[in-house]
Amino acid sequence: MNVAFLSTIESPDRWLPLLEKALPQERFFVWPEIGDPAAIDIAFVAVPPAGALARLPNLKLVQSLWMGVDGLLAQDDLPRHVPLARCIDRGMVAAMCESVLSHVIDFHRHHYVYRRQQSAREWNRLPQSMAADRTVGLLGLGELGGEAGPMLRSFGFRVRGWSRRPKSVIGVESCAGSEGLARMLPVCNVVVCLLPLTPETRGILNAATLALMPRGGAVINVARGAHVVDEDLLAALDSGQVARAYLDVFETEPLPVEHRYWTHPGVFMTPHTAALTEPRTATAMVVENINRLRNGLTPLALVDVEAGY
Ligand code: NAP
């Protein structure tokens, strides 16, 4: 198999030594030095250079190096007849669980308030809540939500989860559809967005859905910036409807310097680092997919292009 590495973001230096070691029989090329484009069987992509995919006429698989594929699906030159697999990386899933837990704990233990108090040299104890007093609602119960749910439950939080189709996840009370969401939000002190970005989920955190949450809760968005209607979240923060927003992702990245999020006292931001692909753990799945393709088996984690994830 001939594999072309096409990425404007992921560095081949992090991947190729691991891949070449695991797959000594395959030939790897790095764009633009790909030899004969017609001989390339597999494209490894993370934001491929514009027009690169369209130049590979005999692709058998497009393998994303990321878990989210909304950016790829929006690319005009994505060959839609070629199977597209996303990368399911256990290291990345673990990193996401850590990020979600750290934000939930920051809110639950009032650490964000105590940081403000420390800078004002203020000594003021807030009432303590037990984890069991809080309900965390997960939007999305896939690879990430399906792991974050039981993890949060193991810390004692009550956990609800929302997915497109009904799901069974240990320790998570799950629901589906817009009615399910309307029933779930009023009991969620913390809402965590772990959805893929699709036409159905764009703007899901808006004035109407934020208003359904109990007053004074927290919103954690670690999925995609466009899941949030920024003006609606800022209004909810200004009014106290939402006490705290933990934001890792933004519609425009890097976030423009003039954006209100930078200075809003209710916002904690990270630069899209909630979970980064970790080649040391992600290689296993990518290798499995190449082996499957060589043996005539269906690759893992194929994207449902119609559903958008
Ligand atoms: P996944 O395995 O595809 O799971 C997606 C979940 O969302 C599923 O439970 C799915 O429902 C649900 N869903 C999709 N559309 C829905 C809708 N219209 N209504 C209700 N539920 C819906 O995705 P994942 O691997 O967990 O990743 C989720 C997203 O996280 C990625 O797409 C990416 O954008 C983001 N991400 C961010 C970072 C970061 O660093 N910030 C890192 C990795 C990933 P079903 O179960 O019914 O299909």
XYZ file of C-alpha atoms and ligand atoms in Angstrom:
357
model
C 0.000 0.000 0.000
C 1.142 3.538 -0.711
C 0.190 6.046 1.931
C 0.341 9.824 1.472
C 0.507 12.075 4.521
C -1.394 15.281 3.713
C -1.532 17.774 6.526
C -1.069 21.457 7.041
C -1.269 21.042 10.816
C -0.194 17.606 12.077
C 3.549 17.201 11.626
C 4.620 13.989 9.803
C 7.672 13.888 12.097
C 5.378 12.874 14.990
C 3.673 10.086 13.021
C 5.970 8.591 10.415
C 8.598 6.982 12.682
C 5.788 5.157 14.539
C 3.929 4.174 11.371
C 7.031 3.026 9.505
C 8.006 0.870 12.464
C 4.530 -0.700 12.725
C 4.069 -1.136 8.964
C 7.498 -1.814 7.438
C 5.917 -3.227 4.252
C 4.002 -0.032 3.355
C 5.455 3.002 1.559
C 4.857 6.426 3.076
C 5.013 9.725 1.221
C 4.681 13.265 2.524
C 2.878 15.867 0.452
C 3.935 17.312 -1.976
C 6.595 14.612 -2.616
C 4.098 11.802 -3.273
C 5.536 10.233 -6.432
C 2.827 9.008 -8.824
C -0.534 10.355 -7.484
C -2.366 7.467 -9.177
C -0.432 4.965 -7.056
C -1.574 6.389 -3.688
C -4.022 4.061 -1.895
C -4.534 5.846 1.404
C -4.466 9.505 2.407
C -3.710 10.416 6.022
C -5.249 13.814 6.546
C -5.587 16.608 9.062
C -6.614 19.753 7.205
C -5.131 18.620 3.864
C -3.662 21.250 1.531
C -6.391 22.642 -0.755
C -6.797 20.517 -3.883
C -4.481 17.735 -2.655
C -7.155 15.034 -2.256
C -8.601 15.762 -5.698
C -5.233 14.886 -7.221
C -5.345 11.275 -5.936
C -7.616 9.362 -8.360
C -7.271 5.836 -6.899
C -7.753 6.392 -3.182
C -9.250 3.490 -1.230
C -9.405 5.254 2.130
C -9.180 8.735 3.578
C -7.967 8.314 7.154
C -8.419 11.369 9.351
C -5.829 11.871 12.076
C -8.448 13.692 14.151
C -11.653 12.581 15.860
C -13.769 15.462 14.499
C -14.337 15.456 10.735
C -16.605 18.495 10.283
C -13.757 20.482 8.694
C -12.988 17.669 6.234
C -16.641 17.190 5.314
C -16.859 20.903 4.540
C -13.957 20.671 2.058
C -15.111 20.851 -1.575
C -12.474 18.441 -2.846
C -13.200 15.619 -0.372
C -13.826 12.558 -2.592
C -17.213 11.515 -1.237
C -17.155 8.111 -2.933
C -14.044 7.100 -0.944
C -14.588 5.717 2.597
C -13.618 8.255 5.261
C -12.470 6.985 8.651
C -11.984 9.155 11.683
C -9.301 8.514 14.244
C -10.420 7.092 17.545
C -7.531 7.605 19.873
C -7.723 6.214 23.413
C -5.081 8.752 24.532
C -7.246 11.553 23.219
C -10.342 10.144 24.910
C -8.419 10.000 28.213
C -7.211 13.583 27.733
C -10.786 14.748 27.101
C -12.025 13.012 30.253
C -9.311 14.823 32.243
C -10.291 18.186 30.725
C -13.996 17.684 31.415
C -13.335 16.510 34.971
C -11.049 19.451 35.735
C -13.729 21.954 34.620
C -16.535 20.150 36.463
C -14.444 20.105 39.661
C -13.431 23.769 39.253
C -17.116 24.690 39.162
C -18.297 22.178 41.760
C -15.608 23.084 44.347
C -16.012 26.852 43.677
C -12.326 27.113 42.717
C -13.129 29.824 40.175
C -14.696 31.927 42.933
C -11.794 31.334 45.315
C -9.306 32.439 42.623
C -11.181 35.751 42.373
C -11.306 36.022 46.161
C -7.578 35.380 46.442
C -6.779 38.238 44.101
C -9.014 40.480 46.267
C -7.452 39.083 49.522
C -10.970 37.982 50.527
C -11.624 35.091 52.990
C -15.147 33.806 52.432
C -16.328 30.189 52.651
C -19.068 29.172 50.238
C -21.552 26.419 51.135
C -20.309 22.985 50.178
C -22.194 20.763 47.737
C -21.717 17.023 47.460
C -21.007 15.601 44.015
C -24.341 13.785 44.338
C -26.058 17.203 44.608
C -24.961 18.061 41.063
C -26.219 16.747 37.761
C -23.902 16.883 34.777
C -25.578 16.709 31.365
C -23.513 15.414 28.482
C -24.542 16.486 24.984
C -23.222 13.555 22.956
C -22.717 10.012 24.201
C -20.243 8.789 21.603
C -16.579 7.901 22.034
C -15.979 10.925 24.285
C -19.309 11.280 26.106
C -19.563 7.500 26.511
C -16.281 7.549 28.456
C -16.763 10.852 30.310
C -20.171 9.749 31.653
C -19.073 6.712 33.689
C -15.942 8.606 34.783
C -18.026 11.475 36.229
C -20.423 8.966 37.785
C -17.472 7.291 39.523
C -16.806 10.630 41.276
C -20.380 10.639 42.540
C -21.989 13.112 40.121
C -25.416 12.347 38.730
C -25.008 12.076 34.974
C -27.507 12.545 32.170
C -26.669 12.106 28.502
C -28.233 13.134 25.214
C -27.696 11.427 21.884
C -29.410 11.200 18.495
C -30.553 7.634 19.098
C -31.344 6.162 22.538
C -28.219 4.731 24.171
C -27.296 2.608 27.123
C -24.218 3.863 29.001
C -23.393 2.584 32.494
C -24.219 5.174 35.158
C -25.800 7.596 32.695
C -29.517 8.358 32.424
C -29.830 8.807 28.709
C -32.341 10.505 26.434
C -32.655 11.365 22.756
C -34.330 13.846 20.447
C -35.371 17.453 21.028
C -37.993 16.462 23.622
C -35.363 14.503 25.527
C -33.082 17.540 25.556
C -35.897 19.776 26.828
C -36.524 17.296 29.661
C -32.827 16.905 30.516
C -31.596 20.508 30.614
C -33.773 21.719 33.528
C -31.986 19.314 35.896
C -28.417 19.916 34.668
C -26.201 22.176 36.797
C -23.391 21.569 34.314
C -23.793 20.996 30.580
C -20.865 19.570 28.627
C -20.911 19.726 24.837
C -19.282 16.651 23.270
C -21.261 16.638 20.011
C -19.988 16.538 16.446
C -20.708 19.716 14.494
C -23.531 18.988 12.037
C -26.390 21.119 10.659
C -28.565 19.707 13.503
C -26.136 20.512 16.320
C -24.881 23.934 15.138
C -25.989 26.582 17.657
C -27.413 23.974 20.046
C -26.313 26.073 23.030
C -28.477 29.141 22.451
C -30.770 31.497 24.381
C -33.602 28.950 24.450
C -31.567 25.944 25.601
C -29.464 27.950 28.102
C -32.698 29.316 29.603
C -33.844 25.748 30.314
C -30.878 25.120 32.644
C -31.236 25.876 36.363
C -29.957 29.408 37.114
C -26.277 29.689 38.059
C -24.959 26.595 36.272
C -21.903 26.000 34.118
C -21.418 25.348 30.414
C -18.406 23.441 29.152
C -17.802 23.466 25.396
C -15.023 21.153 24.314
C -16.552 20.126 20.957
C -16.732 22.884 18.312
C -17.134 26.653 18.658
C -20.189 26.795 16.409
C -22.185 24.692 18.873
C -22.528 27.881 20.913
C -24.347 31.059 19.896
C -21.757 33.405 21.404
C -24.042 36.399 21.915
C -26.595 34.190 23.699
C -23.976 32.690 26.002
C -22.546 36.126 26.808
C -26.057 37.407 27.611
C -26.666 34.367 29.854
C -23.345 35.016 31.638
C -24.142 38.725 32.033
C -27.555 37.954 33.525
C -26.248 35.249 35.870
C -28.362 32.551 34.186
C -25.013 30.844 33.481
C -22.397 31.384 36.199
C -19.416 29.976 34.385
C -18.370 28.989 30.871
C -15.374 26.794 30.130
C -14.580 27.199 26.443
C -11.947 25.305 24.498
C -13.241 25.847 20.972
C -14.397 28.893 19.044
C -16.045 29.622 15.729
C -12.919 31.522 14.633
C -9.628 30.169 15.934
C -7.460 31.749 17.181
C -10.196 33.771 18.887
C -10.007 37.383 17.598
C -8.323 39.664 20.164
C -11.352 41.947 20.405
C -13.753 39.106 21.341
C -15.559 39.606 24.684
C -14.716 36.092 25.832
C -11.073 37.123 26.413
C -11.980 39.464 29.264
C -15.344 38.219 30.519
C -15.019 37.352 34.248
C -17.300 34.332 33.801
C -15.229 32.699 31.065
C -12.268 30.346 31.295
C -10.624 29.634 27.940
C -8.147 27.122 26.581
C -6.736 27.235 23.015
C -8.429 24.117 21.551
C -6.333 21.815 23.697
C -9.007 19.837 25.570
C -7.720 16.707 23.801
C -4.959 16.606 21.235
C -4.301 13.642 18.973
C -1.543 11.613 20.537
C 0.332 9.614 17.879
C 1.756 7.252 20.517
C -1.762 5.940 21.187
C -3.529 6.870 17.921
C -1.182 4.866 15.689
C -2.707 1.546 16.795
C -6.080 2.297 15.195
C -4.589 3.746 12.037
C -2.376 0.669 11.656
C -5.413 -1.576 12.196
C -7.232 0.235 9.407
C -4.379 -0.205 6.943
C -4.181 -3.899 7.818
C -7.937 -4.224 7.369
C -7.806 -2.566 3.991
C -5.001 -4.847 2.858
C -6.984 -7.891 3.998
C -10.198 -6.789 2.300
C -11.950 -5.964 5.606
C -14.031 -2.871 6.321
C -11.980 -0.175 8.075
C -12.987 0.883 11.589
C -14.692 4.179 12.530
C -16.116 4.988 9.116
C -17.919 8.313 8.955
C -21.602 8.418 8.028
C -21.257 11.256 5.530
C -25.039 11.787 5.397
C -25.292 12.194 9.188
C -22.142 14.372 9.181
C -20.157 12.424 11.786
P -18.986 10.387 18.218
O -18.389 9.142 18.756
O -19.345 10.451 16.779
O -20.282 10.691 19.105
C -21.133 11.742 18.802
C -22.316 11.726 19.751
O -23.143 12.858 19.439
C -23.174 10.475 19.593
O -23.663 10.056 20.842
C -24.307 10.990 18.707
O -25.532 10.293 18.846
C -24.467 12.390 19.230
N -25.174 13.232 18.256
C -24.850 13.513 16.975
N -25.788 14.280 16.389
C -26.745 14.470 17.317
C -27.982 15.141 17.330
N -28.439 15.775 16.246
N -28.724 15.118 18.458
C -28.292 14.451 19.563
N -27.120 13.792 19.618
C -26.352 13.805 18.518
O -18.049 11.661 18.500
P -16.860 11.768 19.557
O -15.686 10.973 19.102
O -17.401 11.527 20.903
O -16.448 13.316 19.367
C -17.394 14.366 19.460
C -16.774 15.662 18.963
O -15.805 16.162 19.892
C -15.968 15.532 17.660
O -16.836 15.531 16.541
C -15.096 16.778 17.707
O -15.751 17.846 17.050
C -14.991 17.089 19.202
N -13.593 16.961 19.686
C -13.010 18.053 20.265
C -11.706 17.959 20.745
C -11.036 19.134 21.425
O -9.834 19.108 21.675
N -11.731 20.179 21.777
C -11.010 16.745 20.641
C -11.653 15.644 20.051
C -12.948 15.758 19.570
P -25.636 8.738 18.457
O -24.898 8.006 19.552
O -27.089 8.485 18.473
O -24.982 8.593 17.116
